[in-house]
GROMACS .gro file of C-alpha atoms in nm:
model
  335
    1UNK     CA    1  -0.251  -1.288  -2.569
    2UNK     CA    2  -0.195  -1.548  -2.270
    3UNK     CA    3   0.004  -1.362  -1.981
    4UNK     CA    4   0.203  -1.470  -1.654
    5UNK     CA    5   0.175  -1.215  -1.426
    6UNK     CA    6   0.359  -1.285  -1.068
    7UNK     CA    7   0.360  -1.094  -0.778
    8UNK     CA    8   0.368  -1.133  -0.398
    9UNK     CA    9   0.002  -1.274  -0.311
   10UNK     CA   10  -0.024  -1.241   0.116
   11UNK     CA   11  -0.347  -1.199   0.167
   12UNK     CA   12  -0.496  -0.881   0.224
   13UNK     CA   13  -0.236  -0.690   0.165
   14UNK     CA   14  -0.189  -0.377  -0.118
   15UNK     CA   15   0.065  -0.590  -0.352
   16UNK     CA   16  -0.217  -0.874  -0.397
   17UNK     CA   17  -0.509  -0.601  -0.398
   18UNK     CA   18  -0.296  -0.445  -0.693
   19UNK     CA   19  -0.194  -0.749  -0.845
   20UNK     CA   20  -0.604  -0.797  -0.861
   21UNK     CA   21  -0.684  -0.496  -0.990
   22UNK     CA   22  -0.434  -0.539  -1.278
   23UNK     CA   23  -0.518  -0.877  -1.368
   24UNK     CA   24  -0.869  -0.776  -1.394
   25UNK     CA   25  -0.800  -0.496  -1.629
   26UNK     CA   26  -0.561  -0.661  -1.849
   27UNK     CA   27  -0.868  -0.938  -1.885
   28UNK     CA   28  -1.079  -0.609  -1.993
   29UNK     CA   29  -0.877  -0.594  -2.249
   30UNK     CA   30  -0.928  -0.933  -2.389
   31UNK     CA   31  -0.621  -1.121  -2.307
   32UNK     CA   32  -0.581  -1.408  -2.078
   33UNK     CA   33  -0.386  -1.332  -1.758
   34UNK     CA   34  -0.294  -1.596  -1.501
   35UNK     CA   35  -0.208  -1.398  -1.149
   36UNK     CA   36   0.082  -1.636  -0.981
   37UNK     CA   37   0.216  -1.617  -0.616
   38UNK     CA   38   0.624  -1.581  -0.674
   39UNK     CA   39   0.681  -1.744  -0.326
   40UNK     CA   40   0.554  -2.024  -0.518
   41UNK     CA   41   0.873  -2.021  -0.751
   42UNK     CA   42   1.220  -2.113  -0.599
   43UNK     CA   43   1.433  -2.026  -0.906
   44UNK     CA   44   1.355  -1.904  -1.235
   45UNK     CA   45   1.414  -2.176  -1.432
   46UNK     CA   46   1.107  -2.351  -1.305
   47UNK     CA   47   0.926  -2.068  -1.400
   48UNK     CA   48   1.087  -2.057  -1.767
   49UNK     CA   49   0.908  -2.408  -1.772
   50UNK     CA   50   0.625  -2.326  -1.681
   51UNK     CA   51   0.650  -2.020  -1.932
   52UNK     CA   52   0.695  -2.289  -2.191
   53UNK     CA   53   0.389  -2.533  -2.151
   54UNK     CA   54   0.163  -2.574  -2.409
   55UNK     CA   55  -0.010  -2.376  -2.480
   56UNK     CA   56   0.230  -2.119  -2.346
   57UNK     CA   57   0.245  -1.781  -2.223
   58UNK     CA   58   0.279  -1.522  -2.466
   59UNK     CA   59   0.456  -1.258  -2.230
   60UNK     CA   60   0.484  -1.191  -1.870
   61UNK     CA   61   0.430  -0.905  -1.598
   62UNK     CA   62   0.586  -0.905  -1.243
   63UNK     CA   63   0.496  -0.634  -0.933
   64UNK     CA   64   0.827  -0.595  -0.782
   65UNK     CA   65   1.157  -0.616  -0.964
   66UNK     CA   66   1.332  -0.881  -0.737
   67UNK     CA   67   1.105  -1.065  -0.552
   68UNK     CA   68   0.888  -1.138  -0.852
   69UNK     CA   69   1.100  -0.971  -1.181
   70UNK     CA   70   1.376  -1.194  -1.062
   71UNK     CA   71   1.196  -1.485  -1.195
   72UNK     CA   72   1.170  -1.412  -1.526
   73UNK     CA   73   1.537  -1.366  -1.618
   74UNK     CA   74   1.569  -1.700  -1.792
   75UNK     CA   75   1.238  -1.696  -1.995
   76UNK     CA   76   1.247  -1.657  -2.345
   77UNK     CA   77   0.909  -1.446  -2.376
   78UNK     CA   78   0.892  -1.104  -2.362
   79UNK     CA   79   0.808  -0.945  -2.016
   80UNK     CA   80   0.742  -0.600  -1.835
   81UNK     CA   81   0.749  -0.478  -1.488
   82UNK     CA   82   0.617  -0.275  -1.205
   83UNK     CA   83   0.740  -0.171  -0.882
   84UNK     CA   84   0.637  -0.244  -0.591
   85UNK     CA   85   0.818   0.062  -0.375
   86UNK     CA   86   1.057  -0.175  -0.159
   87UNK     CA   87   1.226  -0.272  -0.433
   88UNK     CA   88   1.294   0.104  -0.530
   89UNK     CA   89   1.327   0.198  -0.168
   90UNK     CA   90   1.464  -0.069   0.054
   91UNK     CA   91   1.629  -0.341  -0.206
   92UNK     CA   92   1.878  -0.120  -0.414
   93UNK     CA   93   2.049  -0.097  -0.089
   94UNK     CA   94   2.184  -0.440  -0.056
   95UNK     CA   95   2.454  -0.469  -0.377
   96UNK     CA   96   2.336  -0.873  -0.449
   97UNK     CA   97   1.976  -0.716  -0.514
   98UNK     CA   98   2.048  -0.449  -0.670
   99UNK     CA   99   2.298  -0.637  -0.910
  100UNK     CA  100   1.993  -0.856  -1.001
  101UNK     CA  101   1.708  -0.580  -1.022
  102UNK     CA  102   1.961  -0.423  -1.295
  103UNK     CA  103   1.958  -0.731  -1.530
  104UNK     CA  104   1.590  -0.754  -1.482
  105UNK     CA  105   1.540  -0.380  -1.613
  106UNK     CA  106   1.736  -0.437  -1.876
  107UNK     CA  107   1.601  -0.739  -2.007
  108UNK     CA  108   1.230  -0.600  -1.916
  109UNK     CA  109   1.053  -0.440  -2.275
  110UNK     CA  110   0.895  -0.171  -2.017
  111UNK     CA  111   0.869  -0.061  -1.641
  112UNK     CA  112   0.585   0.092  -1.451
  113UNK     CA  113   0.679   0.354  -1.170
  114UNK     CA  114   0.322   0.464  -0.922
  115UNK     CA  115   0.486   0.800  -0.889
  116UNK     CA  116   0.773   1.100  -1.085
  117UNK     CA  117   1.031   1.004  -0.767
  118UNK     CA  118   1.037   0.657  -0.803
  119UNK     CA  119   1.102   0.699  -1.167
  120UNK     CA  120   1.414   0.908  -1.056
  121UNK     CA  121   1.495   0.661  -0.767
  122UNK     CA  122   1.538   0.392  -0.973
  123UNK     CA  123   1.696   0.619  -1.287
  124UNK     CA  124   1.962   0.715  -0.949
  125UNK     CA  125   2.015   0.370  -0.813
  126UNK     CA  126   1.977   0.141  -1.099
  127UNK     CA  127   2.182   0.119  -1.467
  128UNK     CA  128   1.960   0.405  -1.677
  129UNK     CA  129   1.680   0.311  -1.845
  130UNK     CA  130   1.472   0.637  -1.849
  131UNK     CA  131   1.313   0.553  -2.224
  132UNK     CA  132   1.167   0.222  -2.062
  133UNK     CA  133   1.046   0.361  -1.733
  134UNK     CA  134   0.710   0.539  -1.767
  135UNK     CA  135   0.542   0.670  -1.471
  136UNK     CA  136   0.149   0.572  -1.409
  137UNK     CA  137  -0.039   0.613  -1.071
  138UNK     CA  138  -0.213   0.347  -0.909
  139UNK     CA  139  -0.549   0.272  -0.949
  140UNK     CA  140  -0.797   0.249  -0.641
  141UNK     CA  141  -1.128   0.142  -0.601
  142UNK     CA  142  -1.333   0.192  -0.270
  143UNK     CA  143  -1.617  -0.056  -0.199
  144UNK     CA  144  -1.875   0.038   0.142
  145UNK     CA  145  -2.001  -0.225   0.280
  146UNK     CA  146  -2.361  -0.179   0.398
  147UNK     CA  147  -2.436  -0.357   0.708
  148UNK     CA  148  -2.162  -0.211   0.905
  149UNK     CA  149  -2.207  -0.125   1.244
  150UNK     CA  150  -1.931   0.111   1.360
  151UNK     CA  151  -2.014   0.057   1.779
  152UNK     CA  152  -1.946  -0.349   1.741
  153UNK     CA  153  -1.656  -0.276   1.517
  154UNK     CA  154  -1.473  -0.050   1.831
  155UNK     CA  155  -1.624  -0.275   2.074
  156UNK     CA  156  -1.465  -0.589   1.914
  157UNK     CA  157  -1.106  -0.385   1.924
  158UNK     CA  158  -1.143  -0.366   2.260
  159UNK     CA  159  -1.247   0.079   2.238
  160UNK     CA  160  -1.569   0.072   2.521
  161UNK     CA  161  -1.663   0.420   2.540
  162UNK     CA  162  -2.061   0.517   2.658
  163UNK     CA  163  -2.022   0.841   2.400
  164UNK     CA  164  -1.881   0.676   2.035
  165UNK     CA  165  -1.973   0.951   1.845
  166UNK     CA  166  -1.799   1.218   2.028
  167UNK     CA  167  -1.466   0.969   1.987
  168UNK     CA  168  -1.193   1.084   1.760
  169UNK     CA  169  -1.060   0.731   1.592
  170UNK     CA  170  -0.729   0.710   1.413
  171UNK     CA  171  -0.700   0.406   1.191
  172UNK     CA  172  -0.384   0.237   1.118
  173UNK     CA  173  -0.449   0.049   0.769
  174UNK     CA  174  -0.126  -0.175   0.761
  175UNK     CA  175  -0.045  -0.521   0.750
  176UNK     CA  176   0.206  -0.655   1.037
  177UNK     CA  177   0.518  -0.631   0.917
  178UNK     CA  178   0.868  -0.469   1.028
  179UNK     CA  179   0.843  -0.246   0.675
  180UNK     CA  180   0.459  -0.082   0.785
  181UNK     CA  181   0.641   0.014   1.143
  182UNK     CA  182   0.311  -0.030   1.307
  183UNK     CA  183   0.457   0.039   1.669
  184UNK     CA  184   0.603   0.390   1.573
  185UNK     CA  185   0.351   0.585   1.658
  186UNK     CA  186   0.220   0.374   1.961
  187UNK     CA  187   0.410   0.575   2.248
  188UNK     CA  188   0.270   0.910   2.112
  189UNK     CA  189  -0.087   0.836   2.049
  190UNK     CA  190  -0.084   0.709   2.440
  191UNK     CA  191   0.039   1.023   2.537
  192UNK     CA  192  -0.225   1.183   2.346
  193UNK     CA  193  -0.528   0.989   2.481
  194UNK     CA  194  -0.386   1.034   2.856
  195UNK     CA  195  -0.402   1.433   2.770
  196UNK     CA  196  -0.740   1.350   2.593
  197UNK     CA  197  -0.909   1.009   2.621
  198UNK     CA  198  -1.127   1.123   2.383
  199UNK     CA  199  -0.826   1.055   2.088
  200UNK     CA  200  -0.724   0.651   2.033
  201UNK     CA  201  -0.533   0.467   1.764
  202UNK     CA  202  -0.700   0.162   1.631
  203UNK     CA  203  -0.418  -0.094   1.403
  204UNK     CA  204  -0.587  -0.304   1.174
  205UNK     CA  205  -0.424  -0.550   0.889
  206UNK     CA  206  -0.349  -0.930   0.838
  207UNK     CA  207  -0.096  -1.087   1.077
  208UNK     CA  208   0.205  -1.149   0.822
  209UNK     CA  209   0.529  -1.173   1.024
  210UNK     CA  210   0.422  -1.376   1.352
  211UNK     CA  211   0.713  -1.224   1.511
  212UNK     CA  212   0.656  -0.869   1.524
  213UNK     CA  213   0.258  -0.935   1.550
  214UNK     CA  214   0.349  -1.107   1.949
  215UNK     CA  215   0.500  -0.824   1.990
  216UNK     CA  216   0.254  -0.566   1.875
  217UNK     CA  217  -0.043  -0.785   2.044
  218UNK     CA  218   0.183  -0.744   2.378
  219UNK     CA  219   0.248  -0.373   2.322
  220UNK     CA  220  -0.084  -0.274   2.259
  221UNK     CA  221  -0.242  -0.507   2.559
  222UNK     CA  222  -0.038  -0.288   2.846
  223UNK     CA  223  -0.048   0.052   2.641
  224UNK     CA  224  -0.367   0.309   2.680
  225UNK     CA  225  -0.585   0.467   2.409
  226UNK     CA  226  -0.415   0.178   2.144
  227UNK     CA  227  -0.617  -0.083   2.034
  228UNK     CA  228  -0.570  -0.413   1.782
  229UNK     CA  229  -0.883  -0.514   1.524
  230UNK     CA  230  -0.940  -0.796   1.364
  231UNK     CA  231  -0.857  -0.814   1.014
  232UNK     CA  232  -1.202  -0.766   0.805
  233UNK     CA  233  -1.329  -0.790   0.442
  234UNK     CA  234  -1.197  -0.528   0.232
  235UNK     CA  235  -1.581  -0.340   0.180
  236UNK     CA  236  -1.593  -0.341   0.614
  237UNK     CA  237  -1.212  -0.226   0.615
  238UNK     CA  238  -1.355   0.051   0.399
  239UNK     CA  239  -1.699   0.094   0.605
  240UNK     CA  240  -1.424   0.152   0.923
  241UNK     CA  241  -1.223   0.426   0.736
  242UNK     CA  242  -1.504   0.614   0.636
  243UNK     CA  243  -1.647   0.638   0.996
  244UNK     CA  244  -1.292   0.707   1.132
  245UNK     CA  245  -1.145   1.064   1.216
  246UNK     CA  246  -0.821   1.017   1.054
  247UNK     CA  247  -0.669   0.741   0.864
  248UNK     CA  248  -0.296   0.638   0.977
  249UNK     CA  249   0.048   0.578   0.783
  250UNK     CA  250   0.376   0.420   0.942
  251UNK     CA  251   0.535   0.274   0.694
  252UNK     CA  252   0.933   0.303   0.646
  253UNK     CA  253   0.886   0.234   0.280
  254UNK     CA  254   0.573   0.274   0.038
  255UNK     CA  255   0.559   0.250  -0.362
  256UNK     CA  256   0.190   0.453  -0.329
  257UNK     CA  257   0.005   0.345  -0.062
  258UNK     CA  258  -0.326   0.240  -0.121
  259UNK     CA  259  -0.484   0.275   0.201
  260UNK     CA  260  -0.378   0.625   0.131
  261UNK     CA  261  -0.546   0.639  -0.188
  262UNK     CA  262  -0.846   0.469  -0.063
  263UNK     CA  263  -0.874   0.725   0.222
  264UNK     CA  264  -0.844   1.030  -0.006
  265UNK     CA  265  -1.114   0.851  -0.271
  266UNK     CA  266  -1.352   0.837   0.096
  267UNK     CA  267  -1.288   1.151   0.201
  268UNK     CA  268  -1.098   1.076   0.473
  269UNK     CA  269  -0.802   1.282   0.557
  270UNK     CA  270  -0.508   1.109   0.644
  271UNK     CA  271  -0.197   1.118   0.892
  272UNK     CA  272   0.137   0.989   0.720
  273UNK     CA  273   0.510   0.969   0.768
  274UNK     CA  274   0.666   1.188   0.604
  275UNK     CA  275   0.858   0.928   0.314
  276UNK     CA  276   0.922   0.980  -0.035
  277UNK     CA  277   0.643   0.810  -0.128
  278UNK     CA  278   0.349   0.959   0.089
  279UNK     CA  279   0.503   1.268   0.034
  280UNK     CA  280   0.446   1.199  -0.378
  281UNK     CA  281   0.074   1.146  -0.273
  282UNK     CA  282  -0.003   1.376   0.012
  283UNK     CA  283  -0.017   1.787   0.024
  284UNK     CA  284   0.101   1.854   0.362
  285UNK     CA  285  -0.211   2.055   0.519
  286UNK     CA  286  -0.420   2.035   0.215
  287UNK     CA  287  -0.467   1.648   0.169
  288UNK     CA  288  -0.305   1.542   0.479
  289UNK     CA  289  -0.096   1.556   0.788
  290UNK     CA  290   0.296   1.431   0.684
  291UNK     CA  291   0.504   1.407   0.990
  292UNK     CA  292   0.863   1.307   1.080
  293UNK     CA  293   0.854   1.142   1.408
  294UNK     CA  294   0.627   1.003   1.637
  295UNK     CA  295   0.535   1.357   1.888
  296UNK     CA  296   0.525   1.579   1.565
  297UNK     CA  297   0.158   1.726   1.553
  298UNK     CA  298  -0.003   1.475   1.811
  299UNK     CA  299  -0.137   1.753   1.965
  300UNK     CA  300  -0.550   1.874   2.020
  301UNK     CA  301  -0.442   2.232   1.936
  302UNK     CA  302  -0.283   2.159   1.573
  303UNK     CA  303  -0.374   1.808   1.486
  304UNK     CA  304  -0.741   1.795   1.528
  305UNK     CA  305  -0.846   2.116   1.404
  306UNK     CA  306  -0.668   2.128   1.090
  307UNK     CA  307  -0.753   1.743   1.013
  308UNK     CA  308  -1.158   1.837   1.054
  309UNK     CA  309  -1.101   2.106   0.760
  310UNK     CA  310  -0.872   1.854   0.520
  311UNK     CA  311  -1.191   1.739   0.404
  312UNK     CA  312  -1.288   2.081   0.266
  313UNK     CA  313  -0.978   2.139   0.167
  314UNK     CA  314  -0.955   1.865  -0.073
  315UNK     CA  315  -1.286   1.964  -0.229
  316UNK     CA  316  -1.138   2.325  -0.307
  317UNK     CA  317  -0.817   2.149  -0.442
  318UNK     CA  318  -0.932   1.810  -0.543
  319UNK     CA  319  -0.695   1.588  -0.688
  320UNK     CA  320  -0.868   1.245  -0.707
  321UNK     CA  321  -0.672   0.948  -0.662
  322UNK     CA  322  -0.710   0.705  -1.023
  323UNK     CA  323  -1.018   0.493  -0.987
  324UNK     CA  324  -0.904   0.144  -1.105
  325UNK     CA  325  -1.122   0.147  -1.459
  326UNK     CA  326  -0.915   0.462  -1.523
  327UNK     CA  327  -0.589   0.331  -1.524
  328UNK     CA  328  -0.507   0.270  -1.888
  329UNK     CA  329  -0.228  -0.042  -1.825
  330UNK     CA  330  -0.131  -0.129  -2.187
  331UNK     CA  331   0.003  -0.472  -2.254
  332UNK     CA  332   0.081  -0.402  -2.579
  333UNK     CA  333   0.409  -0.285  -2.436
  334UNK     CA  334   0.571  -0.602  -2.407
  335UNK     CA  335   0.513  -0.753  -2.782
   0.00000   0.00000   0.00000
């Protein structure tokens, strides 16, 4: 079978790392599957012709029910989708959207939903379509890369400290963009390192919305114990969390996060706003640290002792994230 699947394709961010992941899997399978940007589409009848070239696509997928699922309401092959989370959690707020992401369910032969509550967010906000809707977590992989030296990696983010080791590093995994709230927790972590210098918040991610990345670059410049990385490969992004104390969420709106995932498969506990969907991957104090605004649990007394014993926590009560050759994604769905 010969496939279209579209989804959002910034780079290095967890739509195009799942979008990858997919693809690859669905090729596993033995079908043909050609992974397309949807900022690449204006309307969907240039994507119905493109549907419609010889030879033509067989079916279609889409990550995201109206930035990408939008696209395939005037093709005549059959099609599935996925969300992405914003859809589910942000989009169904704005009536024009949400008009549109109800035609595209209904026309869609299945959905995919990461996690049970955005199953019942979009069975709450969207016309019902509960028999379509079937709920499968996300798939991670985690990839080390070798030659990965941890002191140039803090020295390049601007962290110079004579004792590294003895440093307790919080990563922020999110790409720059007003939905990952990367700022949020800024003010509090610099109150933390003034109390402690030892604890410091490192943000790394690509630079999507120029905007808001002046203004973190700014923020970050004239704040203490907050630093900015460069964006790396994904195996050194994974080196970094690994080596870190705690790994970082933000976000106003996730689907499942898969920095989240990617910490839990390294065995690195993580800190994460308390949101619907963190809160469908995280056990507060088992797996993680969820927290509802920016001074909650910044503290040495709670923070850092209970975050050094997550890790043994989550070997008494493992539940391991999907590795990405586990997640059974069957395209049979759509014929």
């Amino acid at each position: 079978m010969k496939l279209l699947f579209l989804a959002c394709l910034s780079p290095s961010t967890g739509n195009h790392t799942t979008a990858e992941r997919i693809r690859s899997h669905i090729e596993s399978a033995g079908h043909t599957c050609e992974l397309r940007d949807a900022a690449q589409f204006e309307s969907p009848a240039e994507v119905a012709n493109l549907v419609s070239e010889n030879p033509q696509f067989e079916g279609a997928v889409a990550i995201h029910l109206f930035r990408a699922g939008r696209l395939l309401l005037d093709t005549q092959v059959p099609f599935g989708v996925i969300f992405g989370g914003t859809d589910i959690n942000e989009d169904v707020k704005v009536e024009q959207k949400r008009a549109v992401m109800e035609q595209v369910l209904l026309k869609a032969r299945f959905a995919v939903a990461f996690t049970d509550r955005m199953k019942e967010e979009a069975e709450l906000f969207l016309l019902s379509q509960s028999s379509k809707i079937y709920v499968q977590p996300q798939g991670i992989q985690t990839e080390v890369a070798e030659k990965f030296c941890w002191t140039e990696f803090l020295r390049s983010s601007g962290v110079s400290s004579e004792h590294v080791d003895e440093l307790h590093v919080f990563l922020l995994v999110c790409g720059l963009r007003g939905v990952k709230d990367p700022l949020y927790l800024v003010e509090g972590f610099s109150e933390w390192h003034c109390e402690n210098p030892l604890n410091v918040l490192v943000i790394i991610g690509p630079k999507i919305d120029p905007v808001l990345t002046a203004e973190v670059e700014a923020v970050v410049q004239r704040t203490a114990g907050v630093f900015l990385a460069q964006e790396r490969s994904q195996q050194e992004l994974h080196a970094a969390m690994k080596r870190c104390f705690a790994v970082v969420n933000s976000s106003v709106s996730e689907g499942m996060s898969a920095a989240i995932l990617e910490a839990m498969d390294l065995g690195v506990p993580v800190l994460a706003r308390d949101i619907p969907g963190n809160a469908a991957v995280v056990k507060h104090e088992i797996t993680g640290l969820l927290y509802s605004s920016p001074q909650v649990h910044l503290s040495d007394s709670y923070c850092r002792p209970l975050l050094s014993t997550l890790p043994a926590k989550q070997n008494q009560d493992r539940t391991e994230p999907p590795k990405a050759d586990r997640v059974q994604f069957d395209i049979r769905g759509i014929q």
